[in-house]
mmCIF file of C-alpha atoms in Angstrom:
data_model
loop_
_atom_site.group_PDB
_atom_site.id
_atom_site.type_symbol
_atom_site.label_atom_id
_atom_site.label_comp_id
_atom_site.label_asym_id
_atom_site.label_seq_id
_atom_site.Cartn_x
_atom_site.Cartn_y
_atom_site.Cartn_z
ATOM 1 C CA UNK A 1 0.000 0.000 0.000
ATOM 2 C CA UNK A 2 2.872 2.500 0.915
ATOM 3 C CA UNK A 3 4.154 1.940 -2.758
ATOM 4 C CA UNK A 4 1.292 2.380 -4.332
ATOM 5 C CA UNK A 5 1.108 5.696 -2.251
ATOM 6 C CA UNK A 6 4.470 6.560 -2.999
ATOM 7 C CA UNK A 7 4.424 5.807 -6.664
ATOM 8 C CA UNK A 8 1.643 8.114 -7.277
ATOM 9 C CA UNK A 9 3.250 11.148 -5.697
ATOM 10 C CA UNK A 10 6.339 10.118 -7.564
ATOM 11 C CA UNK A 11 3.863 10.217 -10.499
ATOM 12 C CA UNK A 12 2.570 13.368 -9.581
ATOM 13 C CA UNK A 13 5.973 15.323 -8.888
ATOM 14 C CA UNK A 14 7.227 14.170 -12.159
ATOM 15 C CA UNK A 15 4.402 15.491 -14.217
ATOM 16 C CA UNK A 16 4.341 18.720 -12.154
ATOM 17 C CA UNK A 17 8.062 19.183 -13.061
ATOM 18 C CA UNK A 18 7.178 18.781 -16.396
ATOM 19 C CA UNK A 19 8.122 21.762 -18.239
ATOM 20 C CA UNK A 20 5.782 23.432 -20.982
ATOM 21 C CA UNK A 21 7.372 25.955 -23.544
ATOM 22 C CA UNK A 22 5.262 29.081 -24.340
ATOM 23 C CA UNK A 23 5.966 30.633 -27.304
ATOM 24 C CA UNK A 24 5.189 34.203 -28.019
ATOM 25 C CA UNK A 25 4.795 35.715 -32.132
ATOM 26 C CA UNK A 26 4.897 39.680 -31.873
ATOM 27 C CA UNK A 27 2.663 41.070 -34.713
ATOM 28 C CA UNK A 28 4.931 42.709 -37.305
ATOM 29 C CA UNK A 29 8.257 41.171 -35.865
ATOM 30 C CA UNK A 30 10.085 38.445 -37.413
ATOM 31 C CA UNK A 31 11.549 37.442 -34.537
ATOM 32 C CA UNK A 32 9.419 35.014 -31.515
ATOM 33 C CA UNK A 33 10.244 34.376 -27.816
ATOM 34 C CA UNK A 34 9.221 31.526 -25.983
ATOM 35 C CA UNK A 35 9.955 30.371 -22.361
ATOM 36 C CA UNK A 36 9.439 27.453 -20.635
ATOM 37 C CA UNK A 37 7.424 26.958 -16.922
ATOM 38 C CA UNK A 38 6.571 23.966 -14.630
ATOM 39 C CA UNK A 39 3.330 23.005 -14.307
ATOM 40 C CA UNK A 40 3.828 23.477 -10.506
ATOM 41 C CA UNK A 41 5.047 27.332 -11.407
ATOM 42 C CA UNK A 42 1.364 27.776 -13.541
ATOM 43 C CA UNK A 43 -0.823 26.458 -10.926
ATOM 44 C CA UNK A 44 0.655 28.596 -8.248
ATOM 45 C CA UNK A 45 0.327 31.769 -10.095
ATOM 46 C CA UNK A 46 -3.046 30.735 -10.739
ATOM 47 C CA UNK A 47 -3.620 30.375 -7.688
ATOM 48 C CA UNK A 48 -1.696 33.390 -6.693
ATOM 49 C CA UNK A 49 -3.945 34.884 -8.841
ATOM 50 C CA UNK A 50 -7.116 34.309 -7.244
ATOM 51 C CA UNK A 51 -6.189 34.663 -4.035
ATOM 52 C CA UNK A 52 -5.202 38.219 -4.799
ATOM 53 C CA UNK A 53 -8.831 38.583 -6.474
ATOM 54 C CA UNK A 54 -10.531 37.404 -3.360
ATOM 55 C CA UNK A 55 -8.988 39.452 -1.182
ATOM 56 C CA UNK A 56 -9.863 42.442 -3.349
ATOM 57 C CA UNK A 57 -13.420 41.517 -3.531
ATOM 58 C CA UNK A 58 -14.036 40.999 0.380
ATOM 59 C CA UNK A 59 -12.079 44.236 0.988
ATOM 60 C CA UNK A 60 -14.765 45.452 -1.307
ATOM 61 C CA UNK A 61 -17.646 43.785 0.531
ATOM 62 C CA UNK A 62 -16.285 44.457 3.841
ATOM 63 C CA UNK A 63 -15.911 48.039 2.820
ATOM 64 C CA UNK A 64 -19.684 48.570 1.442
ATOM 65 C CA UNK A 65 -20.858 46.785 4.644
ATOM 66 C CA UNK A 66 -18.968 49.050 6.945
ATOM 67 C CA UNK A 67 -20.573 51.977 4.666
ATOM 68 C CA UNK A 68 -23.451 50.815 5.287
ATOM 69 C CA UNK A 69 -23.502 50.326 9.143
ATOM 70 C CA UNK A 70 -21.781 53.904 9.743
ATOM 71 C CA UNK A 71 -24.901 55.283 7.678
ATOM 72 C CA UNK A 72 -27.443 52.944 9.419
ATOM 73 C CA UNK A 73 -25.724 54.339 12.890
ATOM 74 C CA UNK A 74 -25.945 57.966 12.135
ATOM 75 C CA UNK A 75 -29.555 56.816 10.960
ATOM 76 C CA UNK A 76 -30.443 55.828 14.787
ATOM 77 C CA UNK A 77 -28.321 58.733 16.533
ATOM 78 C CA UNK A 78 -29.437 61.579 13.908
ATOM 79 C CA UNK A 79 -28.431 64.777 13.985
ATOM 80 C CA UNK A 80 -26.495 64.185 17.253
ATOM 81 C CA UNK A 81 -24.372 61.825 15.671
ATOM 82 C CA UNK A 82 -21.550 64.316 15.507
ATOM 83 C CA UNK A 83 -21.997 65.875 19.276
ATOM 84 C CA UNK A 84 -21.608 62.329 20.212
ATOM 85 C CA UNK A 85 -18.523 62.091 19.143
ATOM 86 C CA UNK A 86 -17.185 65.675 20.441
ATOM 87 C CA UNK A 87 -18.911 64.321 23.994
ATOM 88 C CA UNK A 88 -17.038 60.982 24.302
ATOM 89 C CA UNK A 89 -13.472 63.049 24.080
ATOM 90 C CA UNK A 90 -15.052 64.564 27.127
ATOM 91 C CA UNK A 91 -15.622 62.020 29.038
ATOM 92 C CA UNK A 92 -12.148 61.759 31.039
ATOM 93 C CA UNK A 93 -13.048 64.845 32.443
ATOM 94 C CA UNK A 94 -16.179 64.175 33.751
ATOM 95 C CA UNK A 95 -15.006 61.177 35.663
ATOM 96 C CA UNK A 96 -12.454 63.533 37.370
ATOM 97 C CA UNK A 97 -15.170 65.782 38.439
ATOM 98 C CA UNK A 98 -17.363 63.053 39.114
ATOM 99 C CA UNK A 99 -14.282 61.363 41.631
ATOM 100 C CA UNK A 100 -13.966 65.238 42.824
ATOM 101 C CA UNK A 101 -17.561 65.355 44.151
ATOM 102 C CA UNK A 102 -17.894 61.960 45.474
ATOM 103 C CA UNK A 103 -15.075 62.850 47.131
ATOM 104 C CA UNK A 104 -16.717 66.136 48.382
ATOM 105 C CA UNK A 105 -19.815 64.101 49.298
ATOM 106 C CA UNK A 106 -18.126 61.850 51.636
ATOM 107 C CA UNK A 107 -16.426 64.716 53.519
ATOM 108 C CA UNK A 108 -20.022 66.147 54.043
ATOM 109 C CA UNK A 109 -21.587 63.293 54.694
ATOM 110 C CA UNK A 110 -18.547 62.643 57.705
ATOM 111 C CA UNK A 111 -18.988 66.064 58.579
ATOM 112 C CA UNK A 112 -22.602 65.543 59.391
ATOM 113 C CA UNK A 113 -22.408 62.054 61.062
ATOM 114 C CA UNK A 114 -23.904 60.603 58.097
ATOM 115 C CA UNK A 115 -26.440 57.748 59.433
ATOM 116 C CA UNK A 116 -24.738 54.533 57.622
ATOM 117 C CA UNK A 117 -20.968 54.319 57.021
ATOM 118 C CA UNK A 118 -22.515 51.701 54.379
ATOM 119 C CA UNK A 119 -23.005 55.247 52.316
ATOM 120 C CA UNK A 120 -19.192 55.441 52.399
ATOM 121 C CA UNK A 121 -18.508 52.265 50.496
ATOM 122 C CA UNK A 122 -18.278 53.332 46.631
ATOM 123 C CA UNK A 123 -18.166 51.240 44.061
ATOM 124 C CA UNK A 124 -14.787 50.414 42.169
ATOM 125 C CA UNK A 125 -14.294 51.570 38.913
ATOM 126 C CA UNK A 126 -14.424 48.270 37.334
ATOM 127 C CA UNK A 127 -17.698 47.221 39.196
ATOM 128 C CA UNK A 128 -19.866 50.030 37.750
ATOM 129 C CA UNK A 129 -17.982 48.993 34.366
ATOM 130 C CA UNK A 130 -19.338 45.563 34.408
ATOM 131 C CA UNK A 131 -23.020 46.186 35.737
ATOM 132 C CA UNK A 132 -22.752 49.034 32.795
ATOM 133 C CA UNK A 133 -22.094 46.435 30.462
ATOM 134 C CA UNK A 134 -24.471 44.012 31.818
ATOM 135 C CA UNK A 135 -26.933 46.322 31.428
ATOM 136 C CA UNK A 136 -25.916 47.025 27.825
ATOM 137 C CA UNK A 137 -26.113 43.868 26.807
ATOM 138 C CA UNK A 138 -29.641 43.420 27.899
ATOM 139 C CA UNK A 139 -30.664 46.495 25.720
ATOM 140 C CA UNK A 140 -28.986 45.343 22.905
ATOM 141 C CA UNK A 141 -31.077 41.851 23.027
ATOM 142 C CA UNK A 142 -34.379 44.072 22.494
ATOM 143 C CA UNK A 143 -32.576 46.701 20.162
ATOM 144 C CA UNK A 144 -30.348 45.440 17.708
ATOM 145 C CA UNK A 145 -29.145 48.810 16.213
ATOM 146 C CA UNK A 146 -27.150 49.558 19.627
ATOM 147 C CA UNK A 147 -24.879 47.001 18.370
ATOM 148 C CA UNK A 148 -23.744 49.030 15.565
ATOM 149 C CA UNK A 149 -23.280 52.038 18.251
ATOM 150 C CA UNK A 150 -21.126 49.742 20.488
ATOM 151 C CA UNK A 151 -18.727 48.730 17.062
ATOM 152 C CA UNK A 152 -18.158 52.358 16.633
ATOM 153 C CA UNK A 153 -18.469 54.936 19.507
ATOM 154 C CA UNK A 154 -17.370 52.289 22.295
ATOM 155 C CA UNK A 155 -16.008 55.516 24.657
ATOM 156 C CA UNK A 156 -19.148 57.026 24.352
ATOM 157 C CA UNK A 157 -20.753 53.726 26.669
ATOM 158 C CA UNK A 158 -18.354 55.057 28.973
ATOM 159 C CA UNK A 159 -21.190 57.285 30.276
ATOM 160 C CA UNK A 160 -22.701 54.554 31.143
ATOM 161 C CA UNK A 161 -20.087 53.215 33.418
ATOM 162 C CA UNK A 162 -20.341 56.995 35.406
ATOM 163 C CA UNK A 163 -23.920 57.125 35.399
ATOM 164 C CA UNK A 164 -23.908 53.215 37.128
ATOM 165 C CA UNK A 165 -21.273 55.066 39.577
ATOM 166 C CA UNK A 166 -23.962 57.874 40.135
ATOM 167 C CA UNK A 167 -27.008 55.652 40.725
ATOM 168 C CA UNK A 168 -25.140 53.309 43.531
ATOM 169 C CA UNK A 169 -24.123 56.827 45.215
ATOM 170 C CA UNK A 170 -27.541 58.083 45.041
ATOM 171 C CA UNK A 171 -27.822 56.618 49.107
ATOM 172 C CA UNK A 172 -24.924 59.250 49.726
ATOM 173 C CA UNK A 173 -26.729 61.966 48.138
ATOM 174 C CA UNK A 174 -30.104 61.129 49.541
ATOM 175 C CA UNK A 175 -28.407 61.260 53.023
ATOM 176 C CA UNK A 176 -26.567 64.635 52.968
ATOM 177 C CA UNK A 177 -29.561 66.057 50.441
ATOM 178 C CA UNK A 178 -32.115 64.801 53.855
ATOM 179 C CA UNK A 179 -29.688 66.217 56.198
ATOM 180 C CA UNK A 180 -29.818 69.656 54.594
ATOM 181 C CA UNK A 181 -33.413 69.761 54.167
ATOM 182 C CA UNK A 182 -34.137 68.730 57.469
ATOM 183 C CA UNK A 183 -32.355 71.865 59.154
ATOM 184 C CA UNK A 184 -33.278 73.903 55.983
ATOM 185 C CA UNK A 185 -36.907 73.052 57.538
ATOM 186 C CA UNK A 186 -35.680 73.618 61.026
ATOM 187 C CA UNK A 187 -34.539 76.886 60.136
ATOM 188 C CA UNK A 188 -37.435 78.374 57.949
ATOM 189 C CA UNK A 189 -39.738 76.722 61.442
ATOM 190 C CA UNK A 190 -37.927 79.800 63.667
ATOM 191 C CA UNK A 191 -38.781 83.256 63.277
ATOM 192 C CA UNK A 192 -35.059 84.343 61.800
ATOM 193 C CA UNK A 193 -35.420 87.499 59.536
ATOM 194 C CA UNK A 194 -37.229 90.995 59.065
ATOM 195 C CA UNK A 195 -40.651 90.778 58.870
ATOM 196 C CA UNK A 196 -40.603 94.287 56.037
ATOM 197 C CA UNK A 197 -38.479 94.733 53.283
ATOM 198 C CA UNK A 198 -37.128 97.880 54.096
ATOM 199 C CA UNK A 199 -38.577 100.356 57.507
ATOM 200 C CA UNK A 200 -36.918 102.604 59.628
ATOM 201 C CA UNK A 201 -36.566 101.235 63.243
ATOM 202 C CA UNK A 202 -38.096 103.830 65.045
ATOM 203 C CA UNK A 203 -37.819 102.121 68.798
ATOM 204 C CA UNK A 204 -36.097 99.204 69.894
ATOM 205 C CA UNK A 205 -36.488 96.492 72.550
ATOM 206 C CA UNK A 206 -35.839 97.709 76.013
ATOM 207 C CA UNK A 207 -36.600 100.588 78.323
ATOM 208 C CA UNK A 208 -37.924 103.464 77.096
ATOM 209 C CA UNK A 209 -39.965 106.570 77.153
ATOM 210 C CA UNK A 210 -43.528 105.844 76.084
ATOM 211 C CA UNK A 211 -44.963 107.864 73.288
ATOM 212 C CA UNK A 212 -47.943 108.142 74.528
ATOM 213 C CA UNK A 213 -47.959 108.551 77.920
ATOM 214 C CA UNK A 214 -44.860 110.090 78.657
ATOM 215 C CA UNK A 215 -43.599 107.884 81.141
ATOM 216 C CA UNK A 216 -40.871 105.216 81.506
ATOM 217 C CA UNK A 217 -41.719 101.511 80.228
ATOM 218 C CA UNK A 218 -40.516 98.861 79.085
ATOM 219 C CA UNK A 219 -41.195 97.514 74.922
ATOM 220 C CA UNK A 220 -41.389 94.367 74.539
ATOM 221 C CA UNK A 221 -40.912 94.416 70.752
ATOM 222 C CA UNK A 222 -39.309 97.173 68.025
ATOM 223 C CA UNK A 223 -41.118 99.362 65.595
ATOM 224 C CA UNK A 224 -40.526 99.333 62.315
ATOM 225 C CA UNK A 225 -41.956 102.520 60.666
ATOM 226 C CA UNK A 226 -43.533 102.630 56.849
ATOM 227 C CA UNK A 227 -46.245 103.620 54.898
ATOM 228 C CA UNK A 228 -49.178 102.231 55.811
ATOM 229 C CA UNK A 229 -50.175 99.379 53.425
ATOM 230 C CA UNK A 230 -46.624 97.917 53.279
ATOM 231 C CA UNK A 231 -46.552 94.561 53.174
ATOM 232 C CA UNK A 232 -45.293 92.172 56.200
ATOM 233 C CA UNK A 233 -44.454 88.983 55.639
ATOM 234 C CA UNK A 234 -44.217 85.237 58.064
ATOM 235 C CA UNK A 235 -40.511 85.641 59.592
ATOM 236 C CA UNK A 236 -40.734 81.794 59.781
ATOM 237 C CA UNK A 237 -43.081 78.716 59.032
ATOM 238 C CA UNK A 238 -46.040 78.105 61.649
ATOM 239 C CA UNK A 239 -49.834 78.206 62.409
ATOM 240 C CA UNK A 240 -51.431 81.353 63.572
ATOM 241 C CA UNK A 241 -52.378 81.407 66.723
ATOM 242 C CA UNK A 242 -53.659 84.483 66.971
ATOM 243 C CA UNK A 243 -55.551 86.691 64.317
ATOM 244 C CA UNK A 244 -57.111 89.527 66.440
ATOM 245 C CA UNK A 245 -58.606 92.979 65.088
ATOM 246 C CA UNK A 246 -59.051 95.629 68.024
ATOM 247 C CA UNK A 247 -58.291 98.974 68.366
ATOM 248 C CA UNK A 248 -56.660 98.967 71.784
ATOM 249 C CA UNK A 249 -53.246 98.166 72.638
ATOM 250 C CA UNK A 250 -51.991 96.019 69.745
ATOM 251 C CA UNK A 251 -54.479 97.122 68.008
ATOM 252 C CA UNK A 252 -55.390 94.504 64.441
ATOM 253 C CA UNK A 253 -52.559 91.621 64.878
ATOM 254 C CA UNK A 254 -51.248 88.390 64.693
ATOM 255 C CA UNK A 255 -49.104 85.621 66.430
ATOM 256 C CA UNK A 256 -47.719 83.145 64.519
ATOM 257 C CA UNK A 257 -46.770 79.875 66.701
ATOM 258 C CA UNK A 258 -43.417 78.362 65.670
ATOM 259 C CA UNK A 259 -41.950 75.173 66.161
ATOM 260 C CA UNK A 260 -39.766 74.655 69.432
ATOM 261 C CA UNK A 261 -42.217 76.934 71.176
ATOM 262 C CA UNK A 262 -40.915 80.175 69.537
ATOM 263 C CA UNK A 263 -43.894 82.781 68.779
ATOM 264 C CA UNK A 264 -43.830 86.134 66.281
ATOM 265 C CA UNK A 265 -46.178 88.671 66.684
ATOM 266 C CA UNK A 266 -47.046 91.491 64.392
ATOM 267 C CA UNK A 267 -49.121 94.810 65.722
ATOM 268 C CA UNK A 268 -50.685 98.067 64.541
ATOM 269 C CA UNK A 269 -51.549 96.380 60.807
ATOM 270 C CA UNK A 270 -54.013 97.733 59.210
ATOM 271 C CA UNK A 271 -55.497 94.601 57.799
ATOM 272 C CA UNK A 272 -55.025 90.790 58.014
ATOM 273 C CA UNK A 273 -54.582 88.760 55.638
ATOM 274 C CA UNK A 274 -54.730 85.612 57.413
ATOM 275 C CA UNK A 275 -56.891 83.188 59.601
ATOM 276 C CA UNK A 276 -56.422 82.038 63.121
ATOM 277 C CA UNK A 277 -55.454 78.538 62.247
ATOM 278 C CA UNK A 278 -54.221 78.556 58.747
ATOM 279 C CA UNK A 279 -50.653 77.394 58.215
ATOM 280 C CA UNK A 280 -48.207 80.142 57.084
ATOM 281 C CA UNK A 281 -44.798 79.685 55.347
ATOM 282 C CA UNK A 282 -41.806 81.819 55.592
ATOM 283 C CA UNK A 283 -42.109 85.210 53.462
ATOM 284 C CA UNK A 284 -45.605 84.608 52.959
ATOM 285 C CA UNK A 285 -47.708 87.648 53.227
ATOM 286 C CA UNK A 286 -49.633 88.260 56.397
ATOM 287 C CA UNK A 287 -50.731 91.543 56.634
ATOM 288 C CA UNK A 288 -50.087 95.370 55.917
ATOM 289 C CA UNK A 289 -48.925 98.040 58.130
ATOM 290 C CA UNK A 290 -51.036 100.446 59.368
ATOM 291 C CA UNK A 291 -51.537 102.716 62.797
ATOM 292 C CA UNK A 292 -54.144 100.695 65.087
ATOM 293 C CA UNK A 293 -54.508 101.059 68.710
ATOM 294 C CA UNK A 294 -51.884 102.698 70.612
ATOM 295 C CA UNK A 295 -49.927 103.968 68.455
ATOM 296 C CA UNK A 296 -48.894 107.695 67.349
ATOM 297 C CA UNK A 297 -48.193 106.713 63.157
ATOM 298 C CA UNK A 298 -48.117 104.163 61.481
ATOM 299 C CA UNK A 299 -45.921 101.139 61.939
ATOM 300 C CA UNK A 300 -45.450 97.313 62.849
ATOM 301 C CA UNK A 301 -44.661 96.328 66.226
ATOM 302 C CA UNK A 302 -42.862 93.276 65.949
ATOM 303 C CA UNK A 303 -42.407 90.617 68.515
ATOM 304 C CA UNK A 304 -40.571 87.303 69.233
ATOM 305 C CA UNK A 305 -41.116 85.125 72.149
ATOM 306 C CA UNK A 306 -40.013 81.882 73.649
ATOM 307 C CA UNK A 307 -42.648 80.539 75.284
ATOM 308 C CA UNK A 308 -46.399 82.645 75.422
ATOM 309 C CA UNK A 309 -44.443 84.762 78.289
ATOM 310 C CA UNK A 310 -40.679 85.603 77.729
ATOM 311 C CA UNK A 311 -40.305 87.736 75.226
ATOM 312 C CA UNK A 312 -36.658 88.527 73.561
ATOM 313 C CA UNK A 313 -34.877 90.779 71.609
ATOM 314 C CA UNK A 314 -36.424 90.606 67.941
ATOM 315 C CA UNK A 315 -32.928 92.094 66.581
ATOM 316 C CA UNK A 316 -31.061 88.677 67.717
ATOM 317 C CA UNK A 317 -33.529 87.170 65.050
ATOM 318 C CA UNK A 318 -34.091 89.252 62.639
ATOM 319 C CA UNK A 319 -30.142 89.852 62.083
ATOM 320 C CA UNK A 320 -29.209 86.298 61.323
ATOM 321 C CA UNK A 321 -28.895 86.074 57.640
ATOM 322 C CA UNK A 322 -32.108 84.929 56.450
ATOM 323 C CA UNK A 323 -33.695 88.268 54.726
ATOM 324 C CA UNK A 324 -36.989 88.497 53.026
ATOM 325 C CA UNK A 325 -37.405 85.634 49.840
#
């Protein structure tokens, strides 16, 4: 059997080495040329020959497909197509300022004896990476055109990778964001700022010389002098607790209960603009100014308390940095 096997190669190498002799006839010359070329040599030019064709002729198809995806992708992305591009160049930076304000987020949220230290624990890089691409994978089983996005503008799905990194640190945000509010509420709950936009302060808080009467006393509040029919606004959230029109002593006015037992009141108005009951918010108007009950012109008497009996200085509130809205 092996010299069967070996006299057929034999066979075969001797006829490949066989030599054919090409012979070539110019037109118009009298003299020829001819060559001569193994039949090995022709079959791997041949072959030479259409392996050079093929190639050509995928490099053609593969170039027509690719043509065709880049215009089926700026098909699905539009006009944006373009500001895609510019935006995934960009994207280095925003992880910096991204790390930059996590960063800054966990110094508030130490700062603040956050609730969890669980809040603390961000996740790596790569982690966000792979539930990015987890959850691109799952889009791109209902929407087979994001395939052609991934083949081309891969950076771009780095977004994706930042905004996984934002959502898991949305517990860290939520914390210092519930923080905030909370004393942002506590605050706007105390009577801190000037219940008129602009006055003139015509008496303060202490002992004075009554107006009136002549005779020394003590004010429990200041007056704030302006034109009657200014407008006074809620120094701080609360319920009124009083909404009183008379034309003796405090004449038309209102007390405004506060939380942590802290009360505002606001005399001399000329009308209310409020209920006894109803639920006020900070700035909100309450009333005007006007010159009712004791009073020699018109002007608000404004009050603070702490407690329905000891009343303080209204200047130690209404200096702290929380004007009008």
């Amino acid at each position: 059997m092996e010299k069967m096997i070996k006299k057929r190669i034999d066979q075969v190498k001797e006829k490949g080495h066989q030599r054919l002799t090409v012979l070539l006839i110019p037109h118009g010359f009298d003299k020829s040329f001819h060559f001569q070329i193994s039949i090995f040599t022709i079959f791997f030019l041949v072959g030479l020959l259409f392996a050079i064709v093929g190639i050509a002729v995928l490099g053609i198809v593969r170039y027509n497909n690719t043509r065709i995806q880049i215009n089926a992708l700026a098909s699905v992305y539009g006009k944006y197509f373009d500001e895609y591009i510019e935006y995934s160049e960009k994207l280095g930076d925003i992880r910096d300022d991204f790390a930059s304000l996590n960063e800054n987020l966990q110094e508030v949220h130490s700062l603040i004896d956050g609730e969890s230290d669980e809040l603390l624990k961000l996740p790596d890089e790569s982690d966000s990476e792979d539930l990015a691409a987890t959850e691109l994978k799952v889009e791109e089983a209902v929407d087979k055109d994001l395939m052609l996005g991934r083949s081309y503008l891969s950076e771009i799905y780095g977004y994706r990778a930042v905004r996984v990194s934002m959502e898991k640190n949305k517990a860290l945000v939520d914390s210092v964001f519930n923080f905030l509010d909370s004393r942002y509420g506590i605050m706007n709950s105390l009577p801190f700022g000037e219940p008129l936009l602009s006055y003139n302060l015509t008496s303060y808080y202490g002992m004075r010389r009554s107006p009136t009467f002549g005779y020394m006393e003590f004010h429990d509040g200041v007056d704030l002098a302006n034109v009657p029919g200014t407008d006074i606004t809620a120094t701080g959230d609360g319920r009124v607790y009083r909404a009183i029109y008379s034309n003796r002593g405090y004449g038309n006015h209102i007390v405004i209960a506060h939380a942590n037992g802290y009360y505002s009141l606001y005399g001399h108005c000329t009308s209310l603009k409020v209920r006894e009951g109803e639920y006020v918010h900070k700035g909100q108007r309450i009333a005007t100014v006007g010159a009712t009950g004791n009073v020699t012109g018109p002007h608000l008497h404004y009050e603070v308390w702490i407690g329905e009996s000891n009343r303080t200085d209204p200047m130690d509130y209404m200096k702290v940095g929380f004007g009008q809205y």
